[in-house]
CSV table of C-alpha atoms in Angstrom, one decimal:
chain,number,residue,atom,x,y,z
A,45,MET,CA,-18.0,-22.9,5.1
A,46,LEU,CA,-20.7,-21.8,2.7
A,47,GLY,CA,-19.3,-18.8,1.0
A,48,ASP,CA,-20.7,-16.2,-1.4
A,49,PRO,CA,-23.9,-17.8,-2.8
A,50,SER,CA,-25.5,-15.0,-4.9
A,51,PHE,CA,-28.2,-14.1,-7.3
A,52,LEU,CA,-28.7,-11.3,-9.9
A,53,ILE,CA,-32.0,-10.4,-11.5
A,54,PRO,CA,-31.6,-7.6,-14.0
A,55,SER,CA,-34.6,-6.4,-16.0
A,56,ARG,CA,-34.5,-6.0,-19.8
A,57,ASP,CA,-35.8,-3.2,-21.9
A,58,ASP,CA,-38.0,-3.6,-25.0
A,59,ASP,CA,-34.9,-3.9,-27.3
A,60,GLY,CA,-33.5,-6.8,-25.2
A,61,GLY,CA,-30.8,-4.8,-23.6
A,62,ASN,CA,-30.2,-4.1,-20.0
A,63,GLY,CA,-33.1,-2.5,-18.3
A,64,ARG,CA,-33.4,0.2,-15.7
A,65,PHE,CA,-34.0,-2.0,-12.7
A,66,ALA,CA,-32.0,-4.8,-11.1
A,67,ALA,CA,-32.2,-6.8,-7.9
A,68,TRP,CA,-29.3,-8.8,-6.4
A,69,GLY,CA,-28.3,-10.6,-3.4
A,70,CYS,CA,-25.4,-12.6,-1.8
A,71,GLY,CA,-24.8,-14.6,1.3
A,72,ASN,CA,-22.2,-16.6,3.1
A,73,TYR,CA,-21.7,-18.9,6.0
A,74,ASN,CA,-18.2,-19.4,7.6
A,75,ASN,CA,-17.5,-22.2,10.1
A,76,LEU,CA,-14.4,-21.4,12.2
A,77,SER,CA,-12.6,-23.5,14.8
A,78,GLY,CA,-9.1,-23.4,16.4
A,79,GLY,CA,-7.0,-23.8,19.5
A,80,GLY,CA,-7.0,-27.2,21.2
A,81,ARG,CA,-3.3,-27.0,22.2
A,82,GLU,CA,-2.1,-26.8,25.8
A,83,GLY,CA,-2.6,-23.3,27.2
A,84,ALA,CA,-4.6,-22.1,24.2
A,85,VAL,CA,-8.2,-21.0,23.9
A,86,ASP,CA,-10.3,-23.6,22.1
A,87,TRP,CA,-13.1,-22.0,20.1
A,88,ASN,CA,-15.6,-23.1,17.5
A,89,GLY,CA,-18.5,-21.4,15.8
A,90,GLY,CA,-19.9,-19.8,12.7
A,91,ILE,CA,-20.9,-16.5,11.0
A,92,VAL,CA,-23.9,-16.1,8.7
A,93,GLY,CA,-24.2,-13.0,6.4
A,94,VAL,CA,-26.9,-12.0,4.0
A,95,HIS,CA,-26.8,-9.0,1.7
A,96,VAL,CA,-29.7,-8.0,-0.6
A,97,GLY,CA,-30.2,-4.9,-2.7
A,98,ALA,CA,-31.8,-3.2,-5.7
A,99,ASP,CA,-30.7,-0.4,-8.0
A,100,VAL,CA,-32.2,1.7,-10.8
A,101,ARG,CA,-30.7,3.5,-13.7
A,102,ILE,CA,-31.5,7.2,-13.8
A,103,GLY,CA,-30.8,8.4,-17.4
A,104,SER,CA,-27.9,6.9,-19.3
A,105,ASN,CA,-25.0,7.5,-16.9
A,106,LEU,CA,-26.4,7.4,-13.3
A,107,LEU,CA,-27.1,4.4,-11.1
A,108,ALA,CA,-28.6,4.6,-7.6
A,109,GLY,CA,-29.3,1.7,-5.2
A,110,LEU,CA,-29.9,0.6,-1.7
A,111,SER,CA,-28.8,-2.6,0.0
A,112,VAL,CA,-29.6,-4.2,3.4
A,113,SER,CA,-27.3,-6.6,5.3
A,114,ARG,CA,-27.7,-8.9,8.2
A,115,SER,CA,-24.8,-10.7,10.0
A,116,THR,CA,-25.0,-13.1,12.9
A,117,GLY,CA,-22.4,-15.2,14.6
A,118,GLU,CA,-22.0,-17.5,17.6
A,119,PHE,CA,-18.8,-19.0,19.1
A,120,ASP,CA,-18.2,-21.3,21.9
A,121,TYR,CA,-14.8,-20.8,23.7
A,122,HIS,CA,-13.0,-22.9,26.3
A,123,ALA,CA,-9.9,-21.9,28.2
A,124,GLY,CA,-8.7,-24.1,31.1
A,125,ALA,CA,-11.6,-24.8,33.4
A,126,GLY,CA,-13.7,-21.9,32.1
A,127,GLY,CA,-15.5,-21.0,28.9
A,128,GLY,CA,-18.6,-19.4,27.5
A,129,VAL,CA,-20.5,-18.3,24.4
A,130,TYR,CA,-19.9,-15.2,22.3
A,131,ASP,CA,-22.8,-13.9,20.1
A,132,VAL,CA,-23.0,-11.0,17.7
A,133,GLY,CA,-25.7,-9.7,15.4
A,134,MET,CA,-25.8,-6.6,13.2
A,135,THR,CA,-28.2,-5.2,10.6
A,136,GLY,CA,-27.1,-2.5,8.2
A,137,VAL,CA,-28.3,-0.2,5.5
A,138,HIS,CA,-26.1,0.8,2.6
A,139,PRO,CA,-27.1,3.3,-0.1
A,140,TYR,CA,-24.8,3.6,-3.1
A,141,LEU,CA,-24.4,5.7,-6.2
A,142,ALA,CA,-22.4,5.3,-9.4
A,143,TRP,CA,-21.9,8.0,-12.0
A,144,SER,CA,-20.3,7.8,-15.5
A,145,PRO,CA,-20.0,11.4,-16.8
A,146,SER,CA,-18.2,10.1,-19.8
A,147,PRO,CA,-17.4,6.6,-21.3
A,148,ASP,CA,-13.8,6.9,-19.9
A,149,LEU,CA,-14.7,8.1,-16.3
A,150,ASP,CA,-16.5,6.3,-13.5
A,151,ILE,CA,-17.2,7.6,-10.0
A,152,TRP,CA,-18.9,5.7,-7.2
A,153,ALA,CA,-19.7,6.1,-3.5
A,154,THR,CA,-21.4,4.3,-0.7
A,155,VAL,CA,-22.1,4.8,2.9
A,156,GLY,CA,-23.3,2.4,5.5
A,157,HIS,CA,-24.7,2.2,9.0
A,158,ALA,CA,-25.1,-1.1,10.9
A,159,ARG,CA,-26.4,-1.6,14.4
A,160,GLY,CA,-26.6,-4.6,16.6
A,161,GLU,CA,-25.5,-6.3,19.9
A,162,ILE,CA,-22.6,-8.2,21.2
A,163,THR,CA,-23.4,-10.7,24.0
A,164,ILE,CA,-21.0,-12.8,26.1
A,165,THR,CA,-22.2,-15.6,28.4
A,166,ASP,CA,-19.3,-16.6,30.5
A,167,GLU,CA,-19.4,-19.7,32.7
A,168,VAL,CA,-17.6,-17.8,35.5
A,169,VAL,CA,-19.5,-14.6,35.4
A,170,GLY,CA,-22.8,-16.4,34.9
A,171,ASP,CA,-25.4,-14.0,33.6
A,172,PRO,CA,-25.2,-12.8,29.9
A,173,ARG,CA,-23.6,-9.4,29.4
A,174,THR,CA,-24.8,-7.4,26.4
A,175,SER,CA,-23.4,-4.3,24.7
A,176,GLY,CA,-24.9,-2.4,21.8
A,177,ALA,CA,-22.6,-1.8,18.8
A,178,THR,CA,-22.7,0.3,15.7
A,179,LEU,CA,-20.6,0.2,12.5
A,180,ASP,CA,-20.4,3.2,10.2
A,181,SER,CA,-18.5,3.1,6.9
A,182,GLY,CA,-18.0,5.0,3.7
A,183,LEU,CA,-16.2,4.5,0.4
A,184,VAL,CA,-15.7,6.8,-2.6
A,185,GLY,CA,-13.7,5.9,-5.7
A,186,VAL,CA,-12.9,7.2,-9.2
A,187,SER,CA,-11.4,5.5,-12.2
A,188,GLY,CA,-10.5,7.3,-15.4
A,189,LEU,CA,-9.0,6.2,-18.7
A,190,ILE,CA,-6.5,8.9,-19.6
A,191,LEU,CA,-5.1,7.4,-22.8
A,192,ALA,CA,-6.5,4.7,-25.0
A,193,ASN,CA,-5.9,3.6,-28.5
A,194,GLU,CA,-5.7,0.3,-30.3
A,195,SER,CA,-2.7,-0.9,-28.4
A,196,THR,CA,-2.0,1.4,-25.4
A,197,ARG,CA,-4.0,2.2,-22.3
A,198,LEU,CA,-3.3,4.4,-19.3
A,199,ARG,CA,-5.7,4.5,-16.4
A,200,LEU,CA,-5.7,6.6,-13.2
A,201,LYS,CA,-7.8,5.4,-10.2
A,202,GLY,CA,-8.2,6.3,-6.5
A,203,GLU,CA,-10.1,5.2,-3.5
A,204,ALA,CA,-10.8,6.5,0.0
A,205,ALA,CA,-12.5,4.4,2.7
A,206,LEU,CA,-13.2,4.8,6.4
A,207,ALA,CA,-15.0,2.8,9.0
A,208,GLN,CA,-15.7,3.1,12.7
A,209,LEU,CA,-16.9,0.4,15.2
A,210,ASP,CA,-18.4,1.6,18.5
A,211,ALA,CA,-19.3,-0.7,21.4
A,212,GLU,CA,-21.4,1.0,24.1
A,213,GLY,CA,-20.3,-1.2,27.0
A,214,ASP,CA,-22.4,-2.3,30.0
A,215,GLY,CA,-20.4,-0.9,32.8
A,216,GLY,CA,-19.2,-4.4,33.8
A,217,LEU,CA,-17.8,-7.1,31.6
A,218,PHE,CA,-17.9,-4.7,28.6
A,219,THR,CA,-16.2,-1.3,28.6
A,220,ALA,CA,-17.0,1.3,25.9
A,221,MET,CA,-14.6,1.2,23.0
A,222,THR,CA,-14.1,2.7,19.5
A,223,ALA,CA,-12.1,1.3,16.7
A,224,GLY,CA,-11.5,3.2,13.4
A,225,LEU,CA,-9.9,2.6,10.0
A,226,ARG,CA,-8.9,5.1,7.3
A,227,ARG,CA,-7.5,4.2,3.9
A,228,LEU,CA,-6.4,6.2,0.9
A,229,ARG,CA,-5.0,4.9,-2.4
A,230,LEU,CA,-4.0,6.5,-5.7
A,231,GLY,CA,-2.6,4.6,-8.5
A,232,THR,CA,-1.9,4.5,-12.2
A,233,GLU,CA,-1.8,1.6,-14.6
A,234,ALA,CA,-0.3,1.4,-18.1
A,235,SER,CA,-0.3,-1.4,-20.7
A,236,HIS,CA,0.7,-1.9,-24.3
A,237,ASP,CA,-0.3,-4.7,-26.7
A,238,TYR,CA,2.0,-6.2,-29.3
A,239,ARG,CA,-0.1,-8.3,-31.7
A,240,PHE,CA,1.4,-11.0,-33.9
A,241,ALA,CA,0.3,-11.8,-37.4
A,242,GLY,CA,0.1,-15.5,-36.7
A,243,GLY,CA,-2.2,-14.9,-33.7
A,244,GLY,CA,-1.6,-14.1,-30.1
A,245,SER,CA,-0.5,-10.9,-28.3
A,246,LEU,CA,2.2,-9.9,-25.9
A,247,THR,CA,1.3,-7.3,-23.3
A,248,PRO,CA,3.8,-5.7,-20.9
A,249,TRP,CA,2.1,-3.7,-18.1
A,250,GLY,CA,3.1,-1.7,-15.1
A,251,GLU,CA,1.5,0.2,-12.2
A,252,VAL,CA,2.5,2.7,-9.5
A,253,GLY,CA,0.4,3.1,-6.3
A,254,VAL,CA,0.6,5.4,-3.3
A,255,ARG,CA,-1.4,4.4,-0.2
A,256,HIS,CA,-1.9,5.6,3.3
A,257,ASP,CA,-3.4,3.5,6.1
A,258,GLY,CA,-4.6,5.2,9.3
A,259,GLY,CA,-6.7,4.5,12.4
A,260,ASP,CA,-6.4,1.7,15.0
A,261,GLY,CA,-5.1,-0.9,12.7
A,262,GLU,CA,-2.0,-0.9,10.4
A,263,THR,CA,-0.8,2.7,9.8
A,264,GLY,CA,1.7,4.4,7.6
A,265,ALA,CA,2.2,5.6,4.0
A,266,GLY,CA,3.8,3.6,1.2
A,267,LEU,CA,4.7,3.4,-2.4
A,268,GLU,CA,4.0,0.3,-4.4
A,269,LEU,CA,5.5,-0.8,-7.7
A,270,GLY,CA,4.2,-3.6,-9.9
A,271,ALA,CA,4.9,-4.9,-13.4
A,272,GLY,CA,4.2,-8.0,-15.5
A,273,LEU,CA,4.3,-9.5,-19.0
A,274,ARG,CA,1.3,-11.4,-20.4
A,275,TYR,CA,1.0,-13.6,-23.5
A,276,ARG,CA,-2.4,-14.8,-24.9
A,277,ASN,CA,-3.2,-17.0,-27.9
A,278,PRO,CA,-6.9,-17.8,-27.8
A,279,ALA,CA,-6.7,-19.9,-31.0
A,280,ALA,CA,-4.1,-22.2,-29.5
A,281,GLY,CA,-5.7,-22.1,-26.0
A,282,TRP,CA,-2.6,-20.8,-24.3
A,283,SER,CA,-2.2,-17.9,-21.9
A,284,THR,CA,0.8,-17.2,-19.7
A,285,GLU,CA,1.8,-14.4,-17.4
A,286,GLY,CA,4.6,-13.4,-15.1
A,287,PHE,CA,4.2,-10.5,-12.6
A,288,GLY,CA,5.7,-9.0,-9.5
A,289,ARG,CA,5.1,-6.3,-6.9
A,290,TRP,CA,7.3,-4.4,-4.4
A,291,LEU,CA,6.3,-2.2,-1.5
A,292,ALA,CA,9.2,0.2,-2.2
A,293,VAL,CA,8.7,2.7,0.6
A,294,HIS,CA,6.7,2.5,3.9
A,295,GLN,CA,6.7,4.5,7.1
A,296,GLY,CA,6.5,1.3,9.2
A,297,ALA,CA,8.9,-1.6,9.4
A,298,ARG,CA,6.9,-3.7,6.9
A,299,GLN,CA,8.6,-5.2,3.9
A,300,GLU,CA,6.5,-6.7,1.1
A,301,TRP,CA,7.5,-8.2,-2.1
A,302,GLY,CA,6.3,-11.0,-4.4
A,303,PHE,CA,6.4,-12.4,-7.8
A,304,GLY,CA,4.6,-15.2,-9.5
A,305,ALA,CA,3.4,-16.8,-12.8
A,306,ARG,CA,0.2,-18.2,-14.2
A,307,ILE,CA,0.0,-20.7,-17.0
A,308,ARG,CA,-3.3,-21.8,-18.5
A,309,TYR,CA,-4.2,-24.2,-21.2
A,310,ALA,CA,-7.9,-24.2,-22.5
A,311,PRO,CA,-7.8,-25.3,-26.2
A,312,ARG,CA,-11.4,-24.7,-27.1
A,313,SER,CA,-13.2,-21.4,-26.7
A,314,SER,CA,-16.5,-23.2,-26.7
A,315,ARG,CA,-15.8,-24.2,-23.1
A,316,TYR,CA,-15.8,-27.9,-24.0
A,317,GLY,CA,-12.8,-30.1,-23.3
A,318,PRO,CA,-9.9,-29.9,-20.8
A,319,SER,CA,-8.6,-26.8,-19.0
A,320,VAL,CA,-5.5,-26.7,-16.8
A,321,THR,CA,-4.1,-23.8,-14.7
A,322,VAL,CA,-0.8,-23.8,-12.8
A,323,ALA,CA,0.1,-20.8,-10.7
A,324,PRO,CA,3.3,-20.8,-8.6
A,325,SER,CA,4.1,-17.7,-6.5
A,326,TRP,CA,6.7,-16.4,-4.0
A,327,GLY,CA,6.1,-13.8,-1.4
A,328,ASP,CA,3.0,-11.5,-1.4
A,329,THR,CA,1.7,-11.1,-4.9
A,330,THR,CA,-1.4,-9.1,-4.2
A,331,ASN,CA,-1.2,-5.4,-3.4
A,332,GLY,CA,-2.3,-3.9,0.0
A,333,MET,CA,-5.8,-3.0,-1.1
A,334,GLN,CA,-6.5,-6.4,-2.7
A,335,ARG,CA,-5.3,-8.2,0.5
A,336,LEU,CA,-8.0,-6.4,2.5
A,337,TRP,CA,-10.7,-7.8,0.2
A,338,GLU,CA,-9.3,-11.1,-1.0
A,339,ILE,CA,-8.1,-12.6,2.4
A,340,SER,CA,-11.0,-13.9,4.3
A,341,ALA,CA,-11.4,-13.1,8.0
A,342,ALA,CA,-12.3,-16.8,8.4
A,343,ASP,CA,-8.7,-17.7,7.4
A,344,PRO,CA,-6.4,-15.7,9.7
A,345,ALA,CA,-3.5,-18.0,8.9
A,346,MET,CA,-3.4,-16.3,5.5
A,347,LEU,CA,-2.1,-13.1,7.2
A,348,ASP,CA,1.2,-14.8,8.1
A,349,ALA,CA,4.6,-14.0,6.6
A,350,PRO,CA,5.2,-14.4,2.8
A,351,VAL,CA,5.4,-17.9,1.6
A,352,THR,CA,6.0,-20.1,-1.4
A,353,ARG,CA,2.8,-21.3,-3.0
A,354,LEU,CA,1.6,-23.6,-5.8
A,355,ASP,CA,-2.0,-23.6,-7.0
A,356,THR,CA,-3.3,-26.0,-9.6
A,357,ARG,CA,-6.7,-26.5,-11.2
A,358,PHE,CA,-8.0,-29.0,-13.7
A,359,GLY,CA,-11.5,-29.0,-15.3
A,360,TYR,CA,-13.2,-30.6,-18.2
A,361,GLY,CA,-16.2,-29.2,-20.0
A,362,ILE,CA,-18.9,-31.6,-21.4
A,363,SER,CA,-22.2,-31.1,-23.1
A,364,ALA,CA,-25.3,-31.2,-20.9
A,365,LEU,CA,-29.0,-30.7,-21.1
A,366,GLN,CA,-29.1,-32.0,-24.7
A,367,GLY,CA,-26.5,-29.5,-25.8
A,368,ARG,CA,-28.1,-26.4,-24.2
A,369,GLY,CA,-25.6,-26.3,-21.3
A,370,VAL,CA,-22.0,-27.0,-20.4
A,371,LEU,CA,-21.1,-29.0,-17.3
A,372,THR,CA,-17.6,-28.5,-16.0
A,373,PRO,CA,-16.4,-30.7,-13.1
A,374,TYR,CA,-13.1,-29.6,-11.7
A,375,THR,CA,-10.6,-30.2,-8.9
A,376,ALA,CA,-8.0,-27.9,-7.4
A,377,VAL,CA,-5.1,-28.2,-5.0
A,378,GLY,CA,-3.2,-25.4,-3.3
A,379,LEU,CA,0.1,-25.9,-1.4
A,380,ALA,CA,1.8,-23.3,0.7
A,381,ARG,CA,5.0,-23.8,2.6
A,382,GLY,CA,4.3,-23.4,6.3
A,383,GLN,CA,0.6,-22.8,5.9
A,384,GLY,CA,-0.8,-26.3,4.9
A,385,ARG,CA,-2.9,-27.4,2.0
A,386,ARG,CA,-6.2,-26.6,0.4
A,387,TYR,CA,-8.3,-29.0,-1.6
A,388,ARG,CA,-11.3,-28.1,-3.7
A,389,MET,CA,-13.7,-30.2,-5.8
A,390,GLY,CA,-16.9,-29.2,-7.5
A,391,GLY,CA,-18.7,-28.6,-10.7
A,392,ARG,CA,-20.3,-25.7,-12.7
A,393,MET,CA,-23.3,-25.8,-14.9
A,394,ALA,CA,-23.8,-23.0,-17.4
A,395,VAL,CA,-26.9,-22.7,-19.6
A,396,GLY,CA,-26.0,-20.3,-22.4
A,397,ARG,CA,-25.4,-16.8,-21.0
A,398,SER,CA,-28.7,-16.8,-19.0
A,399,ALA,CA,-27.9,-19.0,-16.0
A,400,ALA,CA,-25.0,-20.6,-14.2
A,401,ILE,CA,-24.7,-22.5,-10.9
A,402,SER,CA,-21.7,-24.0,-9.2
A,403,LEU,CA,-21.3,-26.3,-6.2
A,404,GLU,CA,-17.9,-26.7,-4.5
A,405,THR,CA,-16.6,-28.6,-1.5
A,406,GLU,CA,-13.4,-27.4,0.3
A,407,ARG,CA,-10.9,-28.8,2.8
A,408,ARG,CA,-8.1,-26.7,4.4
A,409,THR,CA,-5.5,-28.0,6.8
A,410,ARG,CA,-3.0,-25.9,8.8
A,411,PRO,CA,0.2,-26.8,10.6
A,412,THR,CA,-1.3,-24.9,13.6
A,413,GLY,CA,-3.9,-27.6,14.0
A,414,LYS,CA,-6.8,-25.5,12.7
A,415,SER,CA,-8.9,-26.9,9.9
A,416,TYR,CA,-11.6,-25.5,7.6
A,417,ASN,CA,-14.3,-27.6,5.9
A,418,GLY,CA,-17.1,-26.2,3.8
A,419,VAL,CA,-19.4,-26.0,0.8
A,420,ARG,CA,-19.7,-23.1,-1.5
A,421,VAL,CA,-22.7,-22.4,-3.8
A,422,ARG,CA,-22.9,-19.7,-6.4
A,423,GLY,CA,-25.5,-18.9,-9.0
A,424,VAL,CA,-26.5,-16.2,-11.5
A,425,ILE,CA,-29.8,-15.9,-13.4
A,426,ARG,CA,-30.4,-13.3,-16.2
A,427,PHE,CA,-33.8,-12.7,-17.7
């Protein structure tokens, strides 16, 4: 799995600040395999996605841009004495707009249209069967700071998203179909900082969110509650946090809850030296909106019931490039009861604030027999 390699090329104005134009891009490759048990479908394949775009600032508070995406995938499947190949390819265009009418208010919107083909070559049917497909999507969001002073912040935010996938069918193996998704979310977040004279701060925070999911997937309305307590002491290198969430009301039969903690020790702000992170959790600690973005479609086992997890990461920053850069090799292990293990090892090279690149290898094992192996590359260049 090669996931989320990216680049960012912003221009700079005559004063050295951010310019009016920026170009960016990202890409990913996911290798998937599964099955292999008696009576199950054995499948193997990969998905490649590329996303490039550019945007321009219009005045001081308006940003407009356009991006183009291309996704292709191919899977071999075998079931009993039969099998075949599944191919999909789609190209999309996505204009977007962001507007900040005031320093405390941000509004953004994007629409997208993608078109491509789905082809199945079945060993029993013989000839390939192809169906045209389109994917239309849209998203609008708003985030506003209602109250802000030296220690207290209150923010209100909302999002509305919709998407529709249409397959034309071919009158034979394919039948025409339509699948839609609608999502609304409105939430508020509040936090208050208590600062200590000897250094460090203690921050309790809370959030309330209302969401509604509709369409052909998960549907229903719900009320989410979340709260936490965070302590930070940059001088000593410690930061700790405890947090929890609860889906208090939902029209369906779903029950979601979760709580967790995160302890991090990084004694030097210069990024040199050791850093250690330990994060245990129980249940579902991410809210419904985050799950849709953070859980990869390449890892369907992550959609199982709530589990007990433990994630750890250890890194060590050392001087590189004759003191001009920082090289941080790291290793990470994730354990989840009933869902297997995740091992990561890699390194990140940062050169000041102008460039950074990281290379990571990953191995995931599942009790179901599925496994995921991959390499992830990420990079940023500013000039």
